[in-house]
Amino acid sequence: MSDPGLRDEVLELARELIRIDTSNPPGNETPAAELLAAYLARAGLECELIGPDPARLNLVARLQGGGDGPSLMLMAHTDVVPAPSDGWSVPPFEGHVRDGLLIGRGAADMKGELAARAVALAELARSGEELAGDVVLVAEADEERNTAGVGMSWLVRERPDLRCDYAINEGSGWLLELADGRRVVTVSVGEKVVGSLRIRVRGRGGHASVPSGNNAVGNAATAVQRLLGYQAPVLVPPTVERAFGALGATAGGAEEAVAWARDQHPHLAELIPAMVRLTVTPTGLEATEPANVIPPCADVICDCRALPGQGEEDVRAHVAEALGDDLDYELEFLEPLEGGTESPVDTPLYRACEEYVERRLPGAVLLPLIEPGFTDSHWVRGAHGTVAYGFAPVFSTDLDAYMDGIHAADECIQAADLAEMTEFNLFAARALSRAARPQSSRS
Ligand SMILES: [Zn+2]
C-alpha cells in the first residue's frame, strides 16, 4: 500500500474497535458506533446514530456526491460472536498485534473491515475530492444473531432513504492459489436460503418394559442416518457456471466441474459442494419422556440451506426423497426461510473488483461465489434491489489462519490486509464515480 499513514490509521481504529466488547448476545454496539462517530467527526463527517434500542444503535455517515453518479453503501456490522477464553493465545478484546498480525475477536469478522471502510470514507472526506454519487457508511448492529430486529432489517424498513445503487459488504475477497498454478480471488455475489426445521418422527409409545419394534427414538435415528446419507442433485447457478467456464472447468457436466474445483484448492473443496446443492443437516435430537416411557414421537432438528430461487417446497421434496416412505413423520419449519438473494455480475462494481485484482495481482481471476451463510447483503438486495457483493481483499494473511479464526479462537488478520481493504474501498468508490447510474435507479 502506498500510504503508510493510512496503514497505521486503519490498524489503530481496528484495535480500538476490538477493545469495545460487542459480543452478541447481548451486543451493546452503541459504544462502537460512538467511537466511529467521534473518529469520522475528525474528518468533518456528521453521523447519525439510529435504531429502536438505545444500547444497540447503528451508525450512518454520508459523504454527499456532487453529481448524478451511482451511490455506494459501505457496509459492516459492529457486533461480534462471543469469545470464550479457551484456545486464545492473547486476550480476545485487547487488539493485540504480533509481527504485523492483528489478533482479537472481530479482527476478521469484521471490525478490521469496518475500520477499513471507515478510514476510506474519512480519507475521501479529507481529500476534498468530489465524487459523482453519495458514499454511505452503514455500521449496523445485530448481524451475528439477527434475532432482535435492530440492525439492517430495521434500517431497510425504517430508513428507505438509505437505499444505494451498490453495496460492498463482508464475505469474500480471498486469494486462492490453485493446484494448476493459477490464482483466483473470490467475491460473494449471492447467498443461500437459510432456515431450520423440525422433523417429528412417530412410533408406538408405551411402557419401556414392553418394547415394540416401532420405537420413535429408533425411527428418528433412522431418519438422521438417511438425511446424512442423502445428497441432493448438483445445481450450478448461472453465475457460478460462468466462473467455472472462465477457469476452464466446463469439459464435463456439473458434477465434473464441481469435482475439478474441489481438486483445485482445499477451500474450494469446502465451499463449492455447499454452493451447488440444497442441504438439510441434522443438528439436534429431542424426545422428552422419562426413561421408562417410550415416547410416541421424537424430533430431529435440522439446519437447512437452499440455493437462490429455491423455497419450502424444494426442502420438503428433499426431505421426502431422503427419508423414503416407510417412516411416519411430519415436517415443520421453525422459522421462515430467509436469504437467497443474488446480484448480477455485469455491473460497474464487479468490474471495479476485477480491475483492482488485475492491478494488484496481474493474471488473477475473480471467482464469484454463493455464500453458504447469511449476511446483511440479503436485506439491501431484497428491500432495495441494491447490487451487493461481499468483497474485502485478503491477500497477505495466511488463509488457513484467517478462516480458522472466524467465530473461533485467535481470530486474526494481517495489518497489510487492513491497508489493502482500505485501498480497495477507495478504488471502488472512485471507479463507481466514473460510471453511469443504473437505469432502474433514475427518477
Ligand atoms: Zn460477519
PDB file of N, CA and C and ligand atoms in Angstrom, residues 77 109 143-144 170, ligand 1:
ATOM      1  N   HIS A  77     -20.886  -4.849   9.981  1.00  0.00           N
ATOM      2  CA  HIS A  77     -21.589  -4.975  11.265  1.00  0.00           C
ATOM      3  C   HIS A  77     -20.626  -4.711  12.415  1.00  0.00           C
ATOM      4  N   ASP A 109     -13.860 -10.827  11.341  1.00  0.00           N
ATOM      5  CA  ASP A 109     -15.325 -10.774  11.184  1.00  0.00           C
ATOM      6  C   ASP A 109     -15.908  -9.867  12.242  1.00  0.00           C
ATOM      7  N   GLU A 143     -25.845  -8.320  13.457  1.00  0.00           N
ATOM      8  CA  GLU A 143     -25.783  -9.186  12.269  1.00  0.00           C
ATOM      9  C   GLU A 143     -25.618 -10.631  12.678  1.00  0.00           C
ATOM     10  N   GLU A 144     -24.831 -10.873  13.734  1.00  0.00           N
ATOM     11  CA  GLU A 144     -24.450 -12.249  14.046  1.00  0.00           C
ATOM     12  C   GLU A 144     -25.637 -13.109  14.471  1.00  0.00           C
ATOM     13  N   GLU A 170     -19.221  -7.744   3.739  1.00  0.00           N
ATOM     14  CA  GLU A 170     -18.305  -8.830   4.081  1.00  0.00           C
ATOM     15  C   GLU A 170     -18.579 -10.069   3.217  1.00  0.00           C
TER      16      GLU A 170
HETATM   17 ZN    ZN B   1     -19.639 -11.154   9.776  1.00  0.00          ZN
END
